[in-house]
PDB file of C-alpha atoms and ligand atoms in Angstrom:
ATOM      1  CA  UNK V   1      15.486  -9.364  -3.261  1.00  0.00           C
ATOM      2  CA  UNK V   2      12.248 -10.502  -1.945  1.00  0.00           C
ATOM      3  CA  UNK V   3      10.194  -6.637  -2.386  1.00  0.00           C
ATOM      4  CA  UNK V   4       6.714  -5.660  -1.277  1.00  0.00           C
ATOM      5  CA  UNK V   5       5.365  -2.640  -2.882  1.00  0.00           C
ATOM      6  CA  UNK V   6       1.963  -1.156  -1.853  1.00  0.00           C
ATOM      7  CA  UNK V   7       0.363   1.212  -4.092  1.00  0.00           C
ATOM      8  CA  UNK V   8      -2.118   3.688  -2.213  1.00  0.00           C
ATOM      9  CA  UNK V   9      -5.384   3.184  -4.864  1.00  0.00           C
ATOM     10  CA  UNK V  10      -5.196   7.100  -5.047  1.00  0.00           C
ATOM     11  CA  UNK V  11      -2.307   6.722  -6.978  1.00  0.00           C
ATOM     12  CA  UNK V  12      -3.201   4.007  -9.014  1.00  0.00           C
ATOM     13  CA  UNK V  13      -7.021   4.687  -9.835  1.00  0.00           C
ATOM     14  CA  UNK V  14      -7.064   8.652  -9.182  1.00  0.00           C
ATOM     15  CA  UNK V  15      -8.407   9.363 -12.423  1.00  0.00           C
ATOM     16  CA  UNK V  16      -9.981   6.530 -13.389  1.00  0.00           C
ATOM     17  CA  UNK V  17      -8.101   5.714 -16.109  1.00  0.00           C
ATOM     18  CA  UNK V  18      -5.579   3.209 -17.105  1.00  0.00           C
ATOM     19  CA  UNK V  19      -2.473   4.756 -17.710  1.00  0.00           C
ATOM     20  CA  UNK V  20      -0.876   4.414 -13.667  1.00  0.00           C
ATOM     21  CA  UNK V  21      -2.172   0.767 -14.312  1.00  0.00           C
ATOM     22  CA  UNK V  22       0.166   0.618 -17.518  1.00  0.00           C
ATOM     23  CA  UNK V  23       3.303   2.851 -16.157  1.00  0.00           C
ATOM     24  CA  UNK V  24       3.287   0.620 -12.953  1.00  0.00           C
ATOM     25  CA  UNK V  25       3.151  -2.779 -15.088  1.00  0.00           C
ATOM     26  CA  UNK V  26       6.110  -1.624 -17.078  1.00  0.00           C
ATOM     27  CA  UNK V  27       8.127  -0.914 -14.538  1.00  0.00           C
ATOM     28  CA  UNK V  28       6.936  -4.203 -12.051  1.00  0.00           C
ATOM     29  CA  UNK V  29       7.585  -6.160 -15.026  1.00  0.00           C
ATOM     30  CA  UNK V  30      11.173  -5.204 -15.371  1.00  0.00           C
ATOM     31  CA  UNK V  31      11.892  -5.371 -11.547  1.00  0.00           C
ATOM     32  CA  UNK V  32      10.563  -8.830 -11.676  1.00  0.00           C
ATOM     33  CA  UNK V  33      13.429  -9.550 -13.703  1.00  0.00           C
ATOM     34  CA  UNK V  34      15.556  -9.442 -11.110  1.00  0.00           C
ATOM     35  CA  UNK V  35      13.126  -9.681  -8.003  1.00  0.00           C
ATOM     36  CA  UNK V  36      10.384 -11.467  -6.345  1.00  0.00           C
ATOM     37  CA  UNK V  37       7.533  -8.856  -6.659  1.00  0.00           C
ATOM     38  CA  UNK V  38       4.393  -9.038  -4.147  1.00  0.00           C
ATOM     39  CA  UNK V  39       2.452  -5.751  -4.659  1.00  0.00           C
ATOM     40  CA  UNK V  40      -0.795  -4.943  -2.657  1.00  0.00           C
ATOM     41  CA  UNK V  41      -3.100  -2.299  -4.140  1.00  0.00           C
ATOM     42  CA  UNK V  42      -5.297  -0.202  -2.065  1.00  0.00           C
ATOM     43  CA  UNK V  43      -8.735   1.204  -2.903  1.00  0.00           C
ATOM     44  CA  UNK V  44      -8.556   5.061  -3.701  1.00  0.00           C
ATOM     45  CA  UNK V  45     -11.513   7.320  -4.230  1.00  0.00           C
ATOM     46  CA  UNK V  46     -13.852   4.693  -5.458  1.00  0.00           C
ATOM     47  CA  UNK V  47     -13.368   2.736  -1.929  1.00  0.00           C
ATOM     48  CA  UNK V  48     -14.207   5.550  -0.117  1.00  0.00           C
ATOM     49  CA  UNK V  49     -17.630   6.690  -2.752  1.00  0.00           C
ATOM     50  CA  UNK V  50     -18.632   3.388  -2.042  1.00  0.00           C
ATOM     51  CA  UNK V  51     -18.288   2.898   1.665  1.00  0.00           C
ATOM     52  CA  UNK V  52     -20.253   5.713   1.837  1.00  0.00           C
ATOM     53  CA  UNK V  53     -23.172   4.787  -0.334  1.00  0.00           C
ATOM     54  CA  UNK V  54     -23.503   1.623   2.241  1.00  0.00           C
ATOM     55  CA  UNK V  55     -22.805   3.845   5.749  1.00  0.00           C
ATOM     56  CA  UNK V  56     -25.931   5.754   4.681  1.00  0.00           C
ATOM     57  CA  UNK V  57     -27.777   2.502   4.024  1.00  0.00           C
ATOM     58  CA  UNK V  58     -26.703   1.676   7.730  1.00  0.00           C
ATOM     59  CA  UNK V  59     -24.266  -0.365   7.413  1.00  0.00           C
ATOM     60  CA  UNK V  60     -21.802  -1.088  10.304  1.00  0.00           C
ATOM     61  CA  UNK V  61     -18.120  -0.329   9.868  1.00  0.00           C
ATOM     62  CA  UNK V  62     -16.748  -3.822   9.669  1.00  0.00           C
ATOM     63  CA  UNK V  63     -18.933  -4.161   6.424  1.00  0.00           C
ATOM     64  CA  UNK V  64     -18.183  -0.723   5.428  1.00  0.00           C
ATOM     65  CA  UNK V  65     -14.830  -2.165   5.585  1.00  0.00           C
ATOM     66  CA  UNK V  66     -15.842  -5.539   3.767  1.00  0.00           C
ATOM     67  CA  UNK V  67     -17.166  -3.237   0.843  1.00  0.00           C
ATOM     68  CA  UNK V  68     -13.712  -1.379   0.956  1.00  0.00           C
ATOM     69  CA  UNK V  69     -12.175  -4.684   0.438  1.00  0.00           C
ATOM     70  CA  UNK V  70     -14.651  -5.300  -2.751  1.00  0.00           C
ATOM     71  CA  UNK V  71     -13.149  -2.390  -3.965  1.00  0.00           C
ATOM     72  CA  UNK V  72      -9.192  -3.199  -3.805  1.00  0.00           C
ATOM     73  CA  UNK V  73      -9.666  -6.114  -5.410  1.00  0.00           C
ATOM     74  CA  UNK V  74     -10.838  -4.572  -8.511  1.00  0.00           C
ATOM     75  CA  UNK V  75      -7.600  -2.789  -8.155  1.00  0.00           C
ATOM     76  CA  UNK V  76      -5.796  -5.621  -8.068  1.00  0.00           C
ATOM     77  CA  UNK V  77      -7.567  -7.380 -10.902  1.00  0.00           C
ATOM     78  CA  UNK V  78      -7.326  -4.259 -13.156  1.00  0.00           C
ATOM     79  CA  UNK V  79      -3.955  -4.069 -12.606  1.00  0.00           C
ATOM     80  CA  UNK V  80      -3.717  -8.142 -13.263  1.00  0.00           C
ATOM     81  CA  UNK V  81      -4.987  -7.016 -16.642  1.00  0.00           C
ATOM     82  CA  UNK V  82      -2.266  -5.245 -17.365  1.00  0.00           C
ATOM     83  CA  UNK V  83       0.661  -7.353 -16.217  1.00  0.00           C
ATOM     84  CA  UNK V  84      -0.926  -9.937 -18.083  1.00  0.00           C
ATOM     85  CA  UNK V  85       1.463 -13.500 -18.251  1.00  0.00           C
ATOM     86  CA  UNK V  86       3.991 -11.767 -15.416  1.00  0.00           C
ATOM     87  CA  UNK V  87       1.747 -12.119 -12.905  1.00  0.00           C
ATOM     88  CA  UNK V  88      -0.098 -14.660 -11.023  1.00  0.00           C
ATOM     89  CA  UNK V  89      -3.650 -14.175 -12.341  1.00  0.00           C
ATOM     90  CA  UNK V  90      -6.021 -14.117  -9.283  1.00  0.00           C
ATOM     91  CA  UNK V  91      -6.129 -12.119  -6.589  1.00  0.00           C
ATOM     92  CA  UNK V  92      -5.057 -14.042  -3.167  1.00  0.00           C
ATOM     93  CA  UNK V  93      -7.909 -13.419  -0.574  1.00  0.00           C
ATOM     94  CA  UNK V  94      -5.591 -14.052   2.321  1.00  0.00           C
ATOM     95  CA  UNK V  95      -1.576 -14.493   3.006  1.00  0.00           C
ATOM     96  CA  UNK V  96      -1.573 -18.227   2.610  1.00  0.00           C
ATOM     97  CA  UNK V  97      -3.062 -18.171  -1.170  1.00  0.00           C
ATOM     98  CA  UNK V  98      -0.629 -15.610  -1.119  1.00  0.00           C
ATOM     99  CA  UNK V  99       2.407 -17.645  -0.282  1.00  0.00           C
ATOM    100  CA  UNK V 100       0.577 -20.704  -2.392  1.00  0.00           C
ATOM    101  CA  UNK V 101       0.349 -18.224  -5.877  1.00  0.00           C
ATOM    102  CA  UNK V 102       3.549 -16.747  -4.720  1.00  0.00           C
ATOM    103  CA  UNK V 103       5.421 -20.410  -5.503  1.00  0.00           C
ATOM    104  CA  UNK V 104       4.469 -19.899  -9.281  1.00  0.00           C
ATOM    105  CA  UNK V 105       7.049 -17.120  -9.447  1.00  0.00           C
ATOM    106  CA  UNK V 106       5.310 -14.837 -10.855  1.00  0.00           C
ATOM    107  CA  UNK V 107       4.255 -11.275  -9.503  1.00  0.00           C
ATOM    108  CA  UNK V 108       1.736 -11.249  -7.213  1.00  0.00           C
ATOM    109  CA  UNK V 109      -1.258  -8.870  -6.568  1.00  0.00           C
ATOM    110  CA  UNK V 110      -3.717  -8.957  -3.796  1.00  0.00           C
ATOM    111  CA  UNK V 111      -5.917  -6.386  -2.035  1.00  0.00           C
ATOM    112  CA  UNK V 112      -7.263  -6.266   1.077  1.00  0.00           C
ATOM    113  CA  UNK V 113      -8.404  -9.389   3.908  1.00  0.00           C
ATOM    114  CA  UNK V 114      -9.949  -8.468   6.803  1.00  0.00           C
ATOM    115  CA  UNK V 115     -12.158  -5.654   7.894  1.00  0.00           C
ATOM    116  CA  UNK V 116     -10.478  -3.200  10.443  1.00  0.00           C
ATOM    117  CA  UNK V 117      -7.446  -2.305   8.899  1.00  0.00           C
ATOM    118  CA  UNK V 118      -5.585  -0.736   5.937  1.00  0.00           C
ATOM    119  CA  UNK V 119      -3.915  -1.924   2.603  1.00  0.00           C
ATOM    120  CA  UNK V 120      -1.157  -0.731   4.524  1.00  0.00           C
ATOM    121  CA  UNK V 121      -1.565  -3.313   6.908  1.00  0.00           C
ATOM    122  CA  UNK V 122      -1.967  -5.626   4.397  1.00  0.00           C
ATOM    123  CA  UNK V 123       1.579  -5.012   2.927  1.00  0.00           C
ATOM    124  CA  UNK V 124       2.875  -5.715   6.240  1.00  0.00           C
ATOM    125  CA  UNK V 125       1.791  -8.558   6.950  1.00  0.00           C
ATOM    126  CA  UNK V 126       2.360 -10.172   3.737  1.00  0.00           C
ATOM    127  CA  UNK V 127       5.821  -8.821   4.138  1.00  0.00           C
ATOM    128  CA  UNK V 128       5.920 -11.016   7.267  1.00  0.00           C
ATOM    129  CA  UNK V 129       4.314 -14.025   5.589  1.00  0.00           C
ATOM    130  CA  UNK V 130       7.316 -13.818   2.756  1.00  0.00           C
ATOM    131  CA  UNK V 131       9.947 -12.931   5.113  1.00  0.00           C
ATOM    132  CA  UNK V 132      10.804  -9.857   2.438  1.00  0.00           C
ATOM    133  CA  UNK V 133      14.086  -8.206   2.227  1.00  0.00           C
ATOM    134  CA  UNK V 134      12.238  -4.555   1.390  1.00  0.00           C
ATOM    135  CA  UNK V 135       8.713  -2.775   2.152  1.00  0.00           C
ATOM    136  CA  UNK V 136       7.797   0.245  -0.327  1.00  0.00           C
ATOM    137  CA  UNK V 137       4.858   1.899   0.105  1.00  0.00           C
ATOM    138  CA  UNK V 138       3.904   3.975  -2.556  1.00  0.00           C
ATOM    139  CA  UNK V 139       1.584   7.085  -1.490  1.00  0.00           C
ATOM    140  CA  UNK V 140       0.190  10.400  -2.085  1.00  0.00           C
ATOM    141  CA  UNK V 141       2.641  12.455  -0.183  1.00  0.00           C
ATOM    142  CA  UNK V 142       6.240  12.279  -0.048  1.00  0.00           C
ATOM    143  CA  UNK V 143       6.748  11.138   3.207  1.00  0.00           C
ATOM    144  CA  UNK V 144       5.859  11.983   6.478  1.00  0.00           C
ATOM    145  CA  UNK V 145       5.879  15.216   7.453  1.00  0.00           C
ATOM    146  CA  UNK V 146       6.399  17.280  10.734  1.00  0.00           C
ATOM    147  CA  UNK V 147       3.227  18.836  10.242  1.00  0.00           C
ATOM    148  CA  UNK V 148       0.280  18.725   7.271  1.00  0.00           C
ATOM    149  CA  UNK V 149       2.520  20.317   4.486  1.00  0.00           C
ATOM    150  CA  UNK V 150      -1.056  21.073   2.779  1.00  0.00           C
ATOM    151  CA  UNK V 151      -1.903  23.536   5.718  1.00  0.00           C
ATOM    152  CA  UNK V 152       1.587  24.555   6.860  1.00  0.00           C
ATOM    153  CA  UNK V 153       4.233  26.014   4.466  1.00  0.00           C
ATOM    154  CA  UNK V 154       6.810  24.738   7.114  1.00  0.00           C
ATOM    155  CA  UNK V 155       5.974  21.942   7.099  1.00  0.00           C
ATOM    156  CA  UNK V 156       9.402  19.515   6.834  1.00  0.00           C
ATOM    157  CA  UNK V 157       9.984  15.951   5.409  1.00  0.00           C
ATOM    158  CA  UNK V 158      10.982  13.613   7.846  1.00  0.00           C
ATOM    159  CA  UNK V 159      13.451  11.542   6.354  1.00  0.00           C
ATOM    160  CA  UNK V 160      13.782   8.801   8.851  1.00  0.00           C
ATOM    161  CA  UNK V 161      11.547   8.104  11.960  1.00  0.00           C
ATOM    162  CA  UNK V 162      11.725   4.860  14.331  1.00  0.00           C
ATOM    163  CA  UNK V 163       8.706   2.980  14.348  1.00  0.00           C
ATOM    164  CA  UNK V 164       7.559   3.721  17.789  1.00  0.00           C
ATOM    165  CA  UNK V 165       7.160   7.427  17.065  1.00  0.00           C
ATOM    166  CA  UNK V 166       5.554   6.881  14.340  1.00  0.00           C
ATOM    167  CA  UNK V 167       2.850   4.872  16.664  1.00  0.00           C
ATOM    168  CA  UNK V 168       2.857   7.899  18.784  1.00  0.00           C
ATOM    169  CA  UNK V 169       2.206  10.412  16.265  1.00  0.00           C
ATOM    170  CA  UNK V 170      -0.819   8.016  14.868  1.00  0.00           C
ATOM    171  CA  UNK V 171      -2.261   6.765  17.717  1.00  0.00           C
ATOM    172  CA  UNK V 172      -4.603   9.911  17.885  1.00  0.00           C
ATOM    173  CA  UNK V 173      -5.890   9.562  14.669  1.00  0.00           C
ATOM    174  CA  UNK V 174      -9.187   7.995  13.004  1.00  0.00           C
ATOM    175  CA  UNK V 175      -9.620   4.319  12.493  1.00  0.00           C
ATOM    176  CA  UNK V 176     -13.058   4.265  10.733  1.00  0.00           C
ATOM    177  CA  UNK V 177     -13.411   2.547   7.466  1.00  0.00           C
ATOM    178  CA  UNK V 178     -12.562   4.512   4.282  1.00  0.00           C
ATOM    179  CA  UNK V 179      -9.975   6.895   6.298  1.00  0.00           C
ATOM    180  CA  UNK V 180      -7.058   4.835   7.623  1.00  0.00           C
ATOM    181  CA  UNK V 181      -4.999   8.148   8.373  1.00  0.00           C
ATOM    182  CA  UNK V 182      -1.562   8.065   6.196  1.00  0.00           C
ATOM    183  CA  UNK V 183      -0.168   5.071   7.741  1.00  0.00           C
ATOM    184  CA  UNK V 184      -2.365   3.172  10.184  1.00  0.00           C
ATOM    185  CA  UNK V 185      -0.949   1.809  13.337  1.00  0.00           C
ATOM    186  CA  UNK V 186      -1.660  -2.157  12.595  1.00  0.00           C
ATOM    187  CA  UNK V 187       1.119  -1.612   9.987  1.00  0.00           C
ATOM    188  CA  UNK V 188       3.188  -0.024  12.235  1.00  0.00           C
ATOM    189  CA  UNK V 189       2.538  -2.560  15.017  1.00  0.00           C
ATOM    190  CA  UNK V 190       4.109  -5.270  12.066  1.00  0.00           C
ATOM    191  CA  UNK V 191       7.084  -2.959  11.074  1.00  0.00           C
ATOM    192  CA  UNK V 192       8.300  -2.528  14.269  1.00  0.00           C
ATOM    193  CA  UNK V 193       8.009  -6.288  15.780  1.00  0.00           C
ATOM    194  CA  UNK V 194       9.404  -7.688  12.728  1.00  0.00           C
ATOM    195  CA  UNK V 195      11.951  -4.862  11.740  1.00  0.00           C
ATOM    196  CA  UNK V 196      10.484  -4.464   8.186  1.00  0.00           C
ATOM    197  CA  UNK V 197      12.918  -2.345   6.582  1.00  0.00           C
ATOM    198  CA  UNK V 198      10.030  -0.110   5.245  1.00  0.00           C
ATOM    199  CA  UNK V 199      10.199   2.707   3.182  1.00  0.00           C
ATOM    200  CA  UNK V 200       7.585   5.563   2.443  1.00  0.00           C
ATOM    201  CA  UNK V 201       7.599   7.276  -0.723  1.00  0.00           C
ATOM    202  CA  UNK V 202       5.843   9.445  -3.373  1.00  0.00           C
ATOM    203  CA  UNK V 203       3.766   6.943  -5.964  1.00  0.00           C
ATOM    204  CA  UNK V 204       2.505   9.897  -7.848  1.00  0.00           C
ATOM    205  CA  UNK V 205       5.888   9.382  -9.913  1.00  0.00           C
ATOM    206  CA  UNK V 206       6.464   5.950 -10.405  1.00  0.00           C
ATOM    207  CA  UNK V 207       9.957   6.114 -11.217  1.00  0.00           C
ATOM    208  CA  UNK V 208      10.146   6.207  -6.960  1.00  0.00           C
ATOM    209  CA  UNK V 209       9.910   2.430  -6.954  1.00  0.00           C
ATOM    210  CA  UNK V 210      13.455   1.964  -8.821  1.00  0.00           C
ATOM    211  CA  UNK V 211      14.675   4.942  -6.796  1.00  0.00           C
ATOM    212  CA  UNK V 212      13.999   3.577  -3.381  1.00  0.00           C
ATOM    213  CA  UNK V 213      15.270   0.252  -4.370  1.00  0.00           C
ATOM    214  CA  UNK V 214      18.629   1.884  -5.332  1.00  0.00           C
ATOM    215  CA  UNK V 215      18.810   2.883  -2.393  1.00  0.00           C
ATOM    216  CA  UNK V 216      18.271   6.747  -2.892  1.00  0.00           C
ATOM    217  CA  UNK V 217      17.482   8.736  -0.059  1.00  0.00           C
ATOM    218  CA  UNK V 218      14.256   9.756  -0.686  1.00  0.00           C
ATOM    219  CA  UNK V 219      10.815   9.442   1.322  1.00  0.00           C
ATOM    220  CA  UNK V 220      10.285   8.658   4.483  1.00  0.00           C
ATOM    221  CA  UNK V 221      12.612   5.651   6.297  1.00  0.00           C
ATOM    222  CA  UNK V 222      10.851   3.509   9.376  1.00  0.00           C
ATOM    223  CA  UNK V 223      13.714   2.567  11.190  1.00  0.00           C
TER     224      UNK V 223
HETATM  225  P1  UTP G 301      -7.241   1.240   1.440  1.00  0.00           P
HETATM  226  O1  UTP G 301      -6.133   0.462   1.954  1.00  0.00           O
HETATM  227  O2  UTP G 301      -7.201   1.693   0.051  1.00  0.00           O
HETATM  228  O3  UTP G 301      -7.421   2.415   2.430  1.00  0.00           O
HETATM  229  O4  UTP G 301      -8.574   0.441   1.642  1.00  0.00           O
HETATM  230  P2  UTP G 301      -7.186   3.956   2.249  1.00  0.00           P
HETATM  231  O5  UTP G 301      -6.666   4.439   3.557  1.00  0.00           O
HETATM  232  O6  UTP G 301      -8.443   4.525   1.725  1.00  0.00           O
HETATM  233  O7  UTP G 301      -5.948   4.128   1.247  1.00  0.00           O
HETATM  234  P3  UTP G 301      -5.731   4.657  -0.281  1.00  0.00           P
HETATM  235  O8  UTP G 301      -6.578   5.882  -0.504  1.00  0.00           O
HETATM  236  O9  UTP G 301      -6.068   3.532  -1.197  1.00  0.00           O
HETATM  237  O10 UTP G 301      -4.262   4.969  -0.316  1.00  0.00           O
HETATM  238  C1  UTP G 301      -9.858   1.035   1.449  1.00  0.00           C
HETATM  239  C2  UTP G 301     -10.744   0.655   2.584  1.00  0.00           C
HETATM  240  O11 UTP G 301     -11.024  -0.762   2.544  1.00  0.00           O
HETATM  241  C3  UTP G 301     -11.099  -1.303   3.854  1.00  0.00           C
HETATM  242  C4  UTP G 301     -10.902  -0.119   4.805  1.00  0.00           C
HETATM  243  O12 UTP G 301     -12.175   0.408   5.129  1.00  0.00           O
HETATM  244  C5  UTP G 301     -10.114   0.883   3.961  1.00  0.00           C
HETATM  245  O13 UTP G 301     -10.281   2.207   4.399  1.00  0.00           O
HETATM  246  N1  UTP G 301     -10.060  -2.370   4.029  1.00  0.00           N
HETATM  247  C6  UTP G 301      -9.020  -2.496   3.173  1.00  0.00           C
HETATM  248  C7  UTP G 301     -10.202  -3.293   5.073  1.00  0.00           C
HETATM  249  O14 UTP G 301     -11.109  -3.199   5.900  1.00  0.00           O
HETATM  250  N2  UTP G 301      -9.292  -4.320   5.186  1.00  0.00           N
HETATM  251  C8  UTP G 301      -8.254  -4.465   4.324  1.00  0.00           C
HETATM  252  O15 UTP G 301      -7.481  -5.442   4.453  1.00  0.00           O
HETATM  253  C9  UTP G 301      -8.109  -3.516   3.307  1.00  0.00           C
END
């Protein structure tokens, strides 16, 4: 299978260490085996420190965004470093370097493109671009829930939700940089027109990836 597999950069850098970097190379390596692997990282609590260093130096939001950007590419180069020979070693600044490193065969890593979106976004398009049999995004939560499980003790998993309310449920939500709400709507413009067979799952245990590629029923479908 062709897979996509975003990795929210809260999972990935949340403690600014290296050992996500190492458990997710492992276990991208091995898939590889079998798979074409395109994985876009996102940028996590550094992204965010640093968009706000610039929005109090008065920066706009498109180059709060552009700083964002900066920011998941380090991801994506960090986590180069540790795929070492499996992967494609640069970071694709847009889909069509994408597709043009993607020929090597090798895993690919990119961050993010354009201001006014999400890694998210990103993931979606590229899934697009590669015509991909599978979209995983890996995040902090375990889904999508029916309300903010942090705040309500009732709050239920969703295990399946169509794409269009989804879009309802986000369209209310903040679009500035640094806090592209849990999913943001681009994304789910791109899953819906394109039927991405998307799913939403927990990244905080890595072993997800394999599980959601087996098919196992957890996380949150788009259907
Ligand atoms: P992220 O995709 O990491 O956003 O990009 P996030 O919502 O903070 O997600 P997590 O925490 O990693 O899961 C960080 C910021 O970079 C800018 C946006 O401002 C985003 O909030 N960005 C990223 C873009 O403008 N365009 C892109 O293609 C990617």
């Amino acid at each position: 299978m062709k897979i996509v597999v975003a990795i929210g950069g809260s999972i990935l850098i949340k403690d600014h260490d290296s050992s996500r970097f190492k458990e997710y190379s492992k276990l991208l390596k091995e898939l590889a085996q079998e798979h074409e692997i395109l994985v876009v990282v996102g940028g996590g609590k550094p992204a965010r420190e640093y968009i706000s260093v610039v929005r109090d130096l008065g920066a706009g939001e498109a180059q709060c965004d552009d700083i964002g950007i900066e920011v998941t590419r380090i991801n994506a180069k960090l986590l180069l470093s540790a795929l070492g020979d499996a992967a494609y070693q640069r970071v694709p600044h847009n889909f069509q370097e994408a597709l043009e490193f993607a020929s090597s065969g090798k895993i690919i890593v990119m961050g993010g493109t354009e201001p006014a979106h999400s890694t998210d976004a990103v993931s979606t398009i590229l899934a697009e671009y590669v015509n991909a049999d599978k979209l995983i995004n890996l995040t902090s939560v375990d889904g999508m829930y029916t309300k903010d499980p942090n705040k309500h003790d009732d709050a239920e998993l969703i295990h399946e939700i169509t794409a269009s309310d989804l879009l309802d449920f986000l369209n209310d939500k903040d679009m500035k940089a640094g806090t592209y709400e849990f999913f943001d709507t681009t994304a789910v413009q791109m899953i819906k027109r394109s039927k991405l067979d998307t799913v939403i799952a927990n990244g905080f245990e890595p072993e997800n990836l394999i599980k959601v590629i087996n098919g196992e029923n957890i996380g949150t479908k788009i259907i």
